[in-house]
Coordinates of C-alpha atoms in Angstrom, one line a residue:
Chain A
M3 CA 59.1 -80.7 132.9
E4 CA 55.4 -81.8 131.6
E5 CA 54.8 -77.9 130.5
F6 CA 57.7 -77.9 129.0
T7 CA 57.4 -80.4 126.6
I8 CA 54.1 -79.5 125.2
E9 CA 55.9 -75.8 125.1
Q10 CA 57.9 -77.7 122.3
M11 CA 55.5 -79.3 120.6
P12 CA 55.1 -78.3 116.7
V13 CA 52.3 -76.0 116.9
R14 CA 49.9 -77.2 113.7
I15 CA 46.6 -74.7 114.7
S16 CA 46.7 -71.5 115.6
V17 CA 43.6 -69.6 117.2
I18 CA 43.8 -65.7 116.4
I19 CA 41.1 -63.5 118.9
P20 CA 41.3 -60.2 118.2
A21 CA 39.9 -59.0 122.1
R22 CA 39.5 -55.3 123.2
D23 CA 38.0 -54.9 127.1
E24 CA 36.6 -58.7 126.8
A25 CA 38.1 -59.3 130.1
R26 CA 34.6 -61.2 131.4
S27 CA 34.9 -63.6 128.6
I28 CA 38.0 -63.9 127.5
A29 CA 39.7 -66.2 129.6
K30 CA 36.8 -68.8 129.1
V31 CA 37.1 -68.5 125.2
V32 CA 41.1 -69.1 125.2
A33 CA 40.4 -71.9 127.1
E34 CA 37.5 -73.3 124.8
A35 CA 40.3 -72.8 121.7
R36 CA 43.2 -74.4 124.0
N37 CA 40.9 -77.8 124.4
I38 CA 40.6 -78.1 120.7
S39 CA 44.5 -80.3 121.0
A40 CA 47.4 -80.0 122.5
D41 CA 49.3 -78.8 119.5
T42 CA 46.7 -75.7 119.4
E43 CA 48.5 -72.2 119.7
V44 CA 45.9 -69.3 120.8
I45 CA 46.9 -65.4 119.8
V46 CA 45.3 -63.0 122.1
V47 CA 45.4 -59.8 119.9
C48 CA 45.5 -57.2 122.3
N49 CA 44.4 -54.1 121.6
G50 CA 43.0 -50.0 122.7
T51 CA 42.6 -51.9 125.8
S52 CA 41.5 -50.3 129.1
D53 CA 41.0 -53.4 131.5
D54 CA 42.7 -56.7 132.8
T55 CA 42.0 -58.6 128.6
A56 CA 45.8 -59.3 128.7
D57 CA 46.6 -60.0 131.9
K58 CA 43.6 -62.6 132.2
A59 CA 44.0 -64.0 128.4
K60 CA 48.1 -64.9 129.6
K61 CA 47.1 -66.3 132.7
A62 CA 44.5 -68.4 130.4
G63 CA 47.4 -69.8 128.4
A64 CA 47.5 -67.6 125.4
K65 CA 50.1 -65.5 123.6
V66 CA 49.0 -62.2 124.1
V67 CA 50.4 -59.3 121.6
S68 CA 49.1 -55.9 122.7
T69 CA 48.4 -52.8 120.9
K70 CA 48.0 -49.2 122.9
K71 CA 45.6 -48.1 119.9
S72 CA 42.8 -49.5 118.9
L73 CA 43.5 -51.4 115.6
G74 CA 39.6 -51.4 114.4
H75 CA 37.4 -54.0 112.8
D76 CA 39.4 -57.2 111.2
V77 CA 42.4 -55.4 111.7
G78 CA 43.1 -57.9 114.8
R79 CA 42.8 -60.6 112.6
A80 CA 45.5 -60.0 110.4
V81 CA 48.0 -59.1 113.0
G82 CA 47.6 -62.0 114.8
A83 CA 47.8 -63.9 111.3
C84 CA 51.2 -62.2 111.2
F85 CA 52.9 -64.3 114.6
A86 CA 50.6 -67.6 113.7
Q87 CA 53.1 -70.6 113.0
G88 CA 50.4 -72.9 112.4
D89 CA 49.3 -75.1 109.2
V90 CA 45.3 -74.3 110.3
L91 CA 44.0 -71.0 111.8
L92 CA 40.9 -70.2 113.1
F93 CA 39.6 -66.8 113.1
I94 CA 37.3 -66.3 116.2
D95 CA 36.0 -63.3 118.5
G96 CA 36.7 -62.7 121.8
D97 CA 33.6 -61.6 123.4
F98 CA 31.5 -64.9 123.2
V99 CA 32.6 -68.3 124.0
I100 CA 32.0 -71.1 121.6
P101 CA 32.8 -74.8 122.9
A102 CA 36.0 -76.5 121.7
S103 CA 34.1 -79.2 119.8
T104 CA 32.1 -77.0 118.0
L105 CA 35.6 -74.9 116.7
L106 CA 36.9 -78.5 116.0
G107 CA 34.5 -79.1 113.0
Y108 CA 35.7 -76.2 111.2
I109 CA 39.5 -77.7 111.7
E110 CA 38.1 -81.0 110.4
L111 CA 37.2 -79.3 107.4
V112 CA 40.7 -77.5 106.8
D113 CA 42.3 -81.1 107.5
K114 CA 39.6 -82.9 104.9
G115 CA 41.2 -80.6 102.3
W116 CA 38.8 -77.6 102.2
D117 CA 40.8 -74.4 101.8
L118 CA 38.3 -71.8 103.7
V119 CA 35.7 -73.3 105.7
L120 CA 33.5 -70.4 106.8
N121 CA 30.2 -70.1 109.6
A122 CA 27.2 -71.6 107.7
Y123 CA 25.4 -68.5 109.6
S124 CA 24.2 -66.3 106.5
G125 CA 23.4 -63.1 108.3
F126 CA 20.0 -62.2 110.4
Q127 CA 16.6 -63.0 108.3
V128 CA 13.3 -63.7 110.3
K129 CA 11.1 -64.2 107.2
T130 CA 11.1 -61.8 104.9
N131 CA 12.8 -59.6 107.1
I132 CA 16.7 -59.3 106.5
H133 CA 19.3 -57.7 107.9
S134 CA 21.2 -54.8 105.1
T135 CA 24.6 -56.4 106.0
A136 CA 22.9 -59.7 105.4
V137 CA 21.9 -58.5 102.0
A138 CA 24.7 -57.6 101.6
K139 CA 27.1 -61.2 101.9
R140 CA 24.1 -62.9 99.9
F141 CA 24.8 -59.8 96.7
L142 CA 28.6 -60.3 97.3
N143 CA 27.9 -64.5 96.9
R144 CA 25.6 -64.2 94.2
I145 CA 27.7 -61.7 92.4
I146 CA 31.0 -63.8 92.6
G147 CA 29.7 -66.8 91.1
R148 CA 29.1 -68.9 94.6
P149 CA 25.4 -68.2 95.5
D150 CA 26.0 -71.9 97.1
L151 CA 27.8 -70.1 100.1
E152 CA 24.6 -68.1 100.7
G153 CA 25.2 -65.5 103.4
S154 CA 28.1 -66.9 104.5
S155 CA 30.9 -64.4 105.2
M156 CA 34.2 -63.9 106.3
T157 CA 33.1 -60.8 108.5
T158 CA 31.6 -63.5 110.0
V159 CA 33.6 -65.3 112.6
P160 CA 34.8 -68.3 113.4
H161 CA 36.1 -68.9 109.7
A162 CA 39.1 -71.3 109.7
M163 CA 41.7 -71.2 106.5
S164 CA 44.5 -73.3 105.3
R165 CA 48.3 -71.8 105.5
R166 CA 48.4 -72.6 102.1
A167 CA 45.2 -70.4 101.7
L168 CA 46.7 -67.2 103.8
N169 CA 49.9 -67.6 102.1
L170 CA 47.6 -67.1 98.4
I171 CA 45.5 -64.4 99.7
G172 CA 47.8 -62.8 101.8
I173 CA 48.0 -61.3 104.9
K174 CA 46.9 -57.7 104.7
I175 CA 44.1 -58.3 102.8
L176 CA 42.2 -60.1 106.2
A177 CA 41.5 -56.6 107.3
V178 CA 39.2 -56.2 104.8
P179 CA 37.5 -59.6 105.3
P180 CA 35.0 -59.7 102.0
K181 CA 37.6 -58.1 99.7
A182 CA 39.3 -61.4 101.3
Q183 CA 36.4 -63.7 100.4
V184 CA 37.0 -62.4 96.9
E185 CA 40.5 -63.0 96.7
A186 CA 39.7 -66.8 98.0
V187 CA 37.6 -67.3 95.0
L188 CA 39.8 -65.6 92.6
H189 CA 42.2 -67.8 93.0
G190 CA 40.0 -71.0 93.1
L191 CA 40.4 -71.7 96.5
R192 CA 38.2 -74.9 97.9
I193 CA 35.5 -73.1 99.9
T194 CA 32.9 -74.6 102.1
R195 CA 30.4 -74.2 105.0
G196 CA 31.4 -75.2 108.4
P197 CA 28.9 -75.5 111.8
R198 CA 26.1 -73.1 112.2
I199 CA 26.5 -70.7 114.3
N200 CA 24.1 -67.6 115.0
T201 CA 26.5 -65.1 115.6
S202 CA 23.5 -62.1 115.6
R203 CA 22.8 -63.6 119.2
F204 CA 26.1 -63.4 120.6
N205 CA 27.4 -59.8 119.7
R206 CA 27.4 -57.7 122.8
K207 CA 25.7 -54.4 121.9
R208 CA 27.7 -51.3 122.8
A209 CA 26.5 -47.9 122.4
G210 CA 26.5 -45.9 119.4
R211 CA 28.2 -48.9 117.2
K212 CA 25.7 -50.5 115.7
E213 CA 25.4 -48.4 113.1
K214 CA 29.2 -47.6 112.2
V215 CA 29.8 -51.3 112.0
M216 CA 26.9 -51.2 109.5
D217 CA 28.2 -49.0 107.2
L218 CA 31.8 -50.4 108.1
V219 CA 30.1 -53.6 106.5
L220 CA 28.8 -52.2 103.7
G221 CA 31.9 -50.2 103.2
D222 CA 33.3 -53.4 103.2
H223 CA 31.5 -55.0 100.4
L224 CA 31.4 -52.4 97.8
E225 CA 35.2 -52.2 98.3
A226 CA 35.1 -56.0 97.5
I227 CA 33.0 -55.5 94.4
A228 CA 35.0 -52.4 93.4
Y229 CA 38.1 -55.5 93.8
F230 CA 36.3 -58.1 91.7
I231 CA 35.3 -55.6 88.7
S232 CA 39.0 -54.8 88.7
Q233 CA 39.5 -58.4 88.0
R234 CA 36.8 -59.4 85.6
G235 CA 36.8 -56.3 84.0
Q236 CA 33.0 -54.1 82.7
R237 CA 30.0 -55.0 84.4
A238 CA 32.3 -58.3 85.9
G239 CA 31.5 -60.1 83.0
Y240 CA 27.9 -59.7 83.3
T241 CA 25.4 -60.5 79.7
D242 CA 24.2 -57.5 78.9
F243 CA 21.8 -59.9 76.5
N244 CA 21.9 -58.6 72.9
R245 CA 21.3 -54.5 74.1
M246 CA 21.8 -52.4 71.0
R247 CA 23.8 -49.7 72.6
Q248 CA 25.1 -48.5 69.4
L249 CA 21.7 -47.2 68.8
L250 CA 21.8 -45.1 72.1
D251 CA 23.3 -42.1 71.1
A252 CA 22.9 -42.2 67.4
H253 CA 20.1 -40.4 66.0
G254 CA 16.7 -41.6 64.9
S255 CA 17.3 -41.6 61.6
S256 CA 20.2 -43.9 61.4
H257 CA 18.3 -46.5 63.0
S258 CA 16.7 -48.2 60.0
R259 CA 13.2 -48.0 61.4
G260 CA 9.9 -47.6 60.6
V261 CA 7.6 -44.2 62.3
Y262 CA 4.1 -44.0 62.2
Y263 CA 2.4 -41.1 63.8
P264 CA -1.4 -41.0 65.4
Y265 CA -2.4 -38.4 62.2
M266 CA -1.3 -40.5 59.6
L267 CA -4.6 -42.5 60.2
E268 CA -6.7 -39.8 59.8
I269 CA -5.4 -39.4 56.5
Chain B
M9 CA 19.4 -64.7 125.6
I10 CA 17.8 -62.2 123.4
P11 CA 17.4 -58.8 125.1
Q12 CA 13.2 -58.3 125.2
Q13 CA 13.4 -55.4 123.4
R14 CA 14.3 -56.5 120.7
L15 CA 12.1 -59.8 120.8
F16 CA 9.0 -57.0 121.2
R17 CA 10.3 -55.6 118.1
R18 CA 10.5 -58.8 116.1
T19 CA 7.8 -60.5 116.9
G20 CA 5.7 -56.8 116.3
L21 CA 7.0 -57.1 112.7
Q22 CA 5.9 -60.4 112.4
A23 CA 2.4 -59.4 113.4
D24 CA 2.7 -56.4 110.3
R25 CA 3.8 -59.2 107.8
R26 CA 1.1 -61.5 108.6
K27 CA -1.8 -58.1 108.7
I28 CA -0.2 -57.5 104.7
A29 CA -0.3 -61.4 104.0
E30 CA -4.1 -61.7 105.7
L31 CA -4.9 -58.8 103.6
N32 CA -3.9 -59.8 100.6
R33 CA -5.3 -63.3 100.7
S34 CA -8.6 -61.5 101.2
E35 CA -8.0 -59.4 98.3
E36 CA -6.8 -62.3 95.9
K37 CA -10.1 -64.1 97.5
E38 CA -12.6 -61.1 96.2
R39 CA -11.0 -61.0 93.0
T40 CA -11.3 -64.4 92.2
S41 CA -15.2 -64.2 93.0
K42 CA -15.4 -61.1 91.5
K43 CA -14.0 -62.5 88.2
N44 CA -16.4 -64.8 87.9
S45 CA -19.7 -62.9 88.2
A46 CA -19.1 -59.8 87.0
S47 CA -19.0 -60.5 82.7
A48 CA -20.0 -57.1 82.6
K49 CA -17.7 -53.8 81.1
G50 CA -19.2 -51.7 83.2
M51 CA -19.1 -54.0 86.4
K52 CA -16.0 -54.4 85.9
Q53 CA -14.6 -51.2 86.3
S54 CA -16.3 -50.6 89.6
R55 CA -14.5 -53.5 90.7
V56 CA -11.1 -52.2 89.6
R57 CA -12.0 -49.2 91.7
R58 CA -12.4 -50.8 94.8
E59 CA -9.5 -52.6 94.6
V60 CA -7.2 -49.5 94.1
G61 CA -9.3 -48.1 96.9
Q62 CA -7.9 -51.1 99.4
I63 CA -4.8 -50.3 98.4
R64 CA -4.9 -47.3 99.2
E65 CA -6.5 -47.8 102.6
R66 CA -3.8 -50.3 103.4
H67 CA -1.3 -47.0 103.2
D68 CA -3.6 -45.0 105.3
T69 CA -3.8 -47.9 108.0
G70 CA -0.1 -47.4 108.5
I71 CA 0.7 -51.1 108.1
E72 CA 3.6 -50.7 105.3
L73 CA 6.8 -50.9 107.0
V74 CA 8.1 -48.8 103.9
K75 CA 7.8 -45.1 103.4
T76 CA 4.4 -44.2 101.6
S77 CA 4.4 -41.1 99.6
S78 CA 2.8 -37.9 100.9
F79 CA 1.6 -36.9 97.6
I80 CA -2.3 -36.3 96.6
C81 CA -3.7 -38.3 94.0
D82 CA -7.1 -36.7 92.5
E83 CA -7.9 -38.3 89.6
D84 CA -10.0 -35.8 88.1
K85 CA -7.0 -33.2 88.1
V86 CA -4.6 -35.5 86.9
L87 CA -6.9 -36.4 84.0
A88 CA -7.1 -33.2 83.3
Q89 CA -3.6 -32.5 83.0
N90 CA -2.6 -35.7 81.0
P91 CA -3.8 -34.1 77.4
Y92 CA -1.1 -31.6 77.9
N93 CA 2.0 -33.0 79.8
L94 CA 1.7 -37.0 79.8
S95 CA 3.6 -38.9 77.4
V96 CA 3.3 -42.6 77.9
I97 CA 6.4 -45.4 76.3
I98 CA 5.7 -48.3 75.7
S99 CA 8.3 -51.3 74.6
V100 CA 6.8 -54.3 73.1
S101 CA 8.2 -57.0 71.1
N102 CA 5.7 -59.9 70.6
E103 CA 2.8 -59.1 72.4
E104 CA -0.3 -59.2 70.4
G105 CA -2.0 -60.8 73.1
T106 CA -2.1 -57.8 75.9
I107 CA -0.9 -54.9 73.1
G108 CA -4.5 -54.4 72.4
E109 CA -6.1 -54.2 75.7
L110 CA -3.3 -52.2 77.1
L111 CA -3.8 -49.5 74.4
A112 CA -7.1 -49.2 75.2
S113 CA -6.7 -48.9 79.1
V114 CA -3.9 -46.3 78.7
K115 CA -6.3 -44.5 75.9
S116 CA -8.2 -43.8 79.0
L117 CA -5.6 -42.0 80.9
Q118 CA -6.1 -39.2 78.0
P119 CA -2.7 -38.6 77.8
K120 CA -0.4 -36.3 74.9
E121 CA 0.7 -39.3 72.6
V122 CA 1.5 -42.9 73.6
I123 CA 4.9 -43.6 72.3
V124 CA 5.5 -47.5 71.4
V125 CA 8.4 -48.8 70.7
E126 CA 8.0 -52.2 68.7
N127 CA 11.1 -54.1 68.2
G128 CA 11.6 -57.3 66.7
S129 CA 8.2 -59.0 66.3
T130 CA 7.1 -61.8 64.3
D131 CA 2.9 -61.5 65.0
K132 CA 0.7 -58.9 64.5
T133 CA 1.9 -56.4 67.6
L134 CA 2.4 -53.8 64.9
E135 CA -1.0 -53.8 62.9
I136 CA -2.7 -53.7 66.2
C137 CA -0.4 -50.8 67.9
L138 CA -1.2 -49.1 64.2
Q139 CA -4.6 -49.4 65.1
H140 CA -4.5 -47.2 67.7
E141 CA -3.7 -43.3 68.5
V142 CA -0.3 -43.9 69.0
T143 CA 2.8 -43.0 67.8
C144 CA 4.7 -45.9 67.0
F145 CA 8.5 -46.4 66.1
S146 CA 9.1 -49.5 64.7
Y147 CA 12.3 -51.8 64.5
P148 CA 12.8 -54.8 62.3
Y149 CA 14.8 -56.6 64.8
R150 CA 15.0 -56.5 68.6
L151 CA 16.9 -53.6 70.6
G152 CA 17.3 -56.0 73.9
H153 CA 16.2 -54.7 77.1
D154 CA 15.6 -51.3 78.8
V155 CA 16.1 -49.7 75.3
G156 CA 13.1 -49.3 74.3
R157 CA 12.5 -47.2 76.8
A158 CA 15.7 -44.8 76.0
I159 CA 14.4 -44.5 72.5
G160 CA 11.1 -43.9 73.2
A161 CA 11.7 -41.0 76.0
R162 CA 13.7 -39.3 73.7
E163 CA 11.3 -38.8 71.1
A164 CA 9.1 -38.0 73.9
T165 CA 7.5 -34.4 73.8
G166 CA 5.8 -34.4 77.6
E167 CA 6.6 -33.1 81.0
V168 CA 5.9 -36.7 82.9
F169 CA 6.5 -40.5 81.0
L170 CA 5.0 -42.9 82.0
F171 CA 6.7 -46.2 81.0
L172 CA 5.4 -49.5 80.7
D173 CA 6.0 -52.9 79.1
G174 CA 3.4 -54.5 76.3
D175 CA 3.1 -57.5 78.4
I176 CA 1.0 -56.5 81.2
V177 CA -2.5 -55.2 81.1
F178 CA -2.7 -52.3 84.3
Q179 CA -6.6 -50.5 84.9
P180 CA -5.7 -46.7 84.3
Q181 CA -7.0 -46.4 88.4
D182 CA -3.4 -47.9 88.9
L183 CA -1.2 -45.5 86.7
L184 CA -2.8 -42.7 87.6
P185 CA -0.9 -42.5 90.8
F186 CA 2.3 -42.5 89.1
V187 CA 1.5 -39.8 86.8
A188 CA 0.2 -37.8 90.0
A189 CA 2.9 -38.1 92.1
C190 CA 5.3 -37.1 89.3
Y191 CA 2.8 -33.8 88.9
Q192 CA 4.1 -33.1 92.0
Q193 CA 6.9 -32.7 94.2
V194 CA 8.0 -36.5 93.3
D195 CA 11.0 -36.6 89.9
I196 CA 10.7 -40.4 89.8
A197 CA 7.5 -42.7 91.3
L198 CA 8.2 -46.1 91.1
N199 CA 6.0 -49.2 91.7
D200 CA 6.2 -50.3 95.3
V201 CA 6.8 -53.5 95.4
N202 CA 7.6 -54.6 98.7
P203 CA 4.1 -54.9 100.3
F204 CA 4.2 -58.6 97.8
Y205 CA 7.2 -59.7 99.1
T206 CA 5.2 -62.1 101.7
K207 CA 7.8 -65.4 101.7
A208 CA 11.2 -65.9 102.3
S209 CA 11.7 -67.8 99.1
M210 CA 10.4 -64.6 96.9
I211 CA 13.9 -62.7 97.8
D212 CA 15.9 -64.0 94.7
A213 CA 19.5 -62.9 93.3
V214 CA 17.8 -60.2 91.8
S215 CA 15.8 -58.9 94.6
L216 CA 18.8 -59.2 96.3
A217 CA 20.9 -56.4 94.1
K218 CA 17.7 -53.8 94.0
R219 CA 18.1 -53.8 97.9
F220 CA 21.6 -53.9 98.1
L221 CA 21.6 -50.9 95.5
N222 CA 19.0 -49.1 97.3
R223 CA 21.0 -49.0 100.6
V224 CA 24.0 -47.7 99.1
L225 CA 22.6 -45.0 97.7
R226 CA 21.2 -44.3 101.0
H227 CA 18.1 -44.9 99.7
G228 CA 17.1 -48.2 102.1
S229 CA 13.7 -47.3 102.3
L230 CA 12.6 -48.0 98.9
K231 CA 13.8 -51.8 99.7
Y232 CA 13.0 -53.3 96.7
A233 CA 11.6 -51.1 94.4
S234 CA 13.7 -50.6 91.3
L235 CA 13.3 -48.5 87.7
T236 CA 14.2 -52.2 86.2
A237 CA 10.2 -53.1 87.5
I238 CA 7.1 -51.2 85.6
P239 CA 5.5 -49.0 86.0
H240 CA 6.8 -46.3 87.0
A241 CA 7.4 -42.6 86.0
M242 CA 9.7 -39.3 85.5
K243 CA 9.5 -35.6 84.7
R244 CA 11.4 -34.9 81.7
R245 CA 13.9 -33.1 84.3
A246 CA 15.0 -36.0 85.8
A247 CA 15.3 -38.2 82.1
E248 CA 17.3 -35.1 81.3
I249 CA 19.8 -35.3 84.3
I250 CA 20.0 -38.7 83.6
G251 CA 20.3 -38.5 80.3
Y252 CA 18.3 -41.0 78.0
A253 CA 20.7 -43.1 77.1
N254 CA 21.2 -44.2 80.7
L255 CA 17.8 -45.1 80.8
A256 CA 18.5 -48.0 78.9
I257 CA 20.6 -49.5 82.6
P258 CA 17.7 -49.2 85.0
P259 CA 20.1 -49.2 87.7
K260 CA 22.2 -47.0 86.1
A261 CA 19.8 -44.6 86.1
Q262 CA 18.3 -45.0 89.8
A263 CA 22.3 -44.1 90.8
M264 CA 22.3 -41.2 88.8
A265 CA 19.1 -39.6 90.2
A266 CA 19.8 -40.4 93.6
L267 CA 23.0 -39.6 93.5
A268 CA 21.9 -36.2 91.4
G269 CA 19.5 -36.1 94.5
L270 CA 16.2 -36.0 92.6
T271 CA 13.4 -37.5 94.8
I272 CA 12.5 -41.1 94.1
E273 CA 9.7 -42.3 95.8
N274 CA 7.6 -45.3 95.7
V275 CA 4.2 -44.2 94.9
H276 CA 2.2 -46.9 94.5
A277 CA 1.8 -50.9 94.4
V278 CA 0.7 -52.6 91.4
N279 CA 1.4 -56.6 91.8
V280 CA 3.6 -58.0 89.0
F281 CA 4.5 -60.8 90.4
S282 CA 1.7 -62.9 89.2
T283 CA 0.8 -60.8 85.9
N284 CA 4.3 -61.4 84.9
K285 CA 3.8 -63.0 81.5
I286 CA 6.1 -66.6 81.2
R287 CA 8.0 -65.4 78.0
S288 CA 9.9 -67.8 76.1
Y289 CA 13.7 -66.5 77.2
N290 CA 12.2 -66.1 81.0
S291 CA 11.3 -69.9 81.5
S292 CA 14.4 -71.1 79.7
N293 CA 16.7 -69.2 79.8
T294 CA 15.8 -67.4 83.3
N295 CA 19.6 -67.4 83.9
V296 CA 20.7 -65.5 81.1
V297 CA 17.6 -62.6 82.2
E298 CA 18.9 -63.0 86.3
D299 CA 22.7 -62.9 84.9
M300 CA 21.9 -59.7 82.7
I301 CA 19.9 -57.8 85.5
L302 CA 22.8 -58.2 87.8
G303 CA 25.1 -56.9 85.2
D304 CA 23.0 -54.0 85.1
H305 CA 23.5 -53.6 89.1
V306 CA 27.1 -54.5 88.5
E307 CA 27.5 -51.9 85.9
A308 CA 25.1 -49.2 88.2
L309 CA 27.4 -49.8 91.5
Q310 CA 30.6 -49.4 89.0
W311 CA 29.3 -45.9 88.0
V312 CA 28.5 -45.4 91.1
Q313 CA 32.4 -46.3 92.5
A314 CA 33.7 -44.2 89.6
T315 CA 32.3 -41.2 90.5
M316 CA 32.8 -41.2 94.8
G317 CA 35.1 -43.9 95.1
N318 CA 35.1 -47.2 96.1
R319 CA 33.8 -47.2 99.0
C320 CA 31.0 -44.4 98.0
F321 CA 29.2 -43.0 101.4
F322 CA 30.6 -46.0 103.9
A323 CA 34.9 -44.3 104.5
D324 CA 36.7 -46.7 106.5
M325 CA 37.7 -44.1 109.6
I326 CA 38.3 -47.0 112.0
R327 CA 41.0 -49.0 110.5
Q328 CA 44.3 -48.7 111.6
R329 CA 45.5 -50.2 108.4
E330 CA 49.2 -49.4 108.5
M331 CA 49.6 -51.6 111.9
I332 CA 49.5 -54.9 109.7
D333 CA 53.1 -53.5 108.0
H334 CA 54.0 -53.1 111.3
A335 CA 53.6 -56.4 112.6
I336 CA 54.2 -58.2 109.1
S337 CA 58.0 -56.5 110.0
Q338 CA 58.0 -58.5 113.4
H339 CA 57.2 -61.9 112.2
G340 CA 59.2 -64.2 113.2
S341 CA 60.2 -62.7 116.0
F342 CA 57.0 -63.4 118.3
H343 CA 58.2 -62.9 122.0
E344 CA 55.3 -63.3 124.6
G345 CA 54.2 -59.8 125.8
Y346 CA 54.5 -58.2 122.4
E347 CA 53.8 -54.6 122.3
C348 CA 53.5 -52.4 119.4

């Protein structure tokens, strides 16, 4: 009877967890997500799994969306968002456990009126040694006029957004996170940084995946930059600081300049 | 838990960085102490030579994390070739304080010609230039950033172009490696600024832009090196392939060179961080210059994307994006154990 009433409660928070062969950790991840509040639904997007991730997620109390094929990075987030009913959407990964109290920090910021709350972690950097994806993230934020976000990115989980934000930027764009971030900025959404979670420490190493993921993330940032340029025009609106470009293709004789050759001195 | 292997790698890297920082510090000390003691011109020359030697030594020890070039800098051979092949291109605006010394220094390279593109000067810059044996193009108005390089390069007759700005005086020994590299297999010889990045705070927006562009062009080992910075040298052939007009937007020129398959290398480290003169626009309009350089990088990326697609070398072969449409069509009809 009690369980029935919980099911009937209107969902306020949707936690979306794409998962692929995460049987080791998924039950704990789902349990922590459910601990956020009673009106939280947990959607696990199980794609291309060969183990019992889906069963374990279901047992832990998640709603499970399964696809036979692997969806590829970040597509699971968009698919999960299609089924989300909450006013607040929180995106996390299935491969590492974040305590409910930390996740709540993201939800609270959305409740305070922020549209998009990013992980404050800026990507791998030790002194002057920066990972190239962190460079891409910082560069993109600077170009779109949000250097204050440093290297915080929708590529990284966790991040939370309001229903309003999702409606404005659209579900499909979530599959290319940096592009979604650009869209959020273009729509003037209120973006801030939440708790800082160093995801590089958790990311499970999988053979031959590292290079592929790095290339994917770099390509995503290029796609995002291309989108930004398409909205802002030539040079994305950045100044040329009075370059006399018209001279570059004109013959020197039309430059109205003085010309002095060294042999002039000898005469 | 950080895997043991990664931990080792990280600490190893830090040790290298520390060594570089130490070398820089000791070098700086030596430089300042010698500056005080040596005033005679002859002594000045030998001091400079030893400094260059130290930097080269650092390349040899392999402490540098970046790829270093394999070219040979035989100074006598280079100096013998210069009168036939080298064009030095200097764009200058209101630099009466440094231009005379720079031109004197450049003269000892024995170049075929020195092309000065003087623009919008209101001080004695032009007078000083004309006291030297230079080809001078004098514009009564400002050309804007880097436009002088493009104009100068178009007028140059040599086979190798060495690009400088009028505001920093370089010693000849610091310039020869760039020329030497271009006499050999290198098409574009860049200033290897990477060893001078010793603090995280030095990685500003412009540095990020440079590094990102290099990475996107699959020249990640160049790191922060860029045609935006001087000194750099290139073969005439490289300038022709890029197109002289494009030299006015250095990151775009670099992108074009990279995609054309030209050999771009970091050949020699000259510290331009500490010597960069603070100009009026650098102090009051820092953001304007920064925005301009960022704009240059955006323009470069725009060109790369127009040439080879939005994602450049990084096509997305992994994502099944059409599955989202399928899921959207299921909207609202969620049921436990949904499968697609």
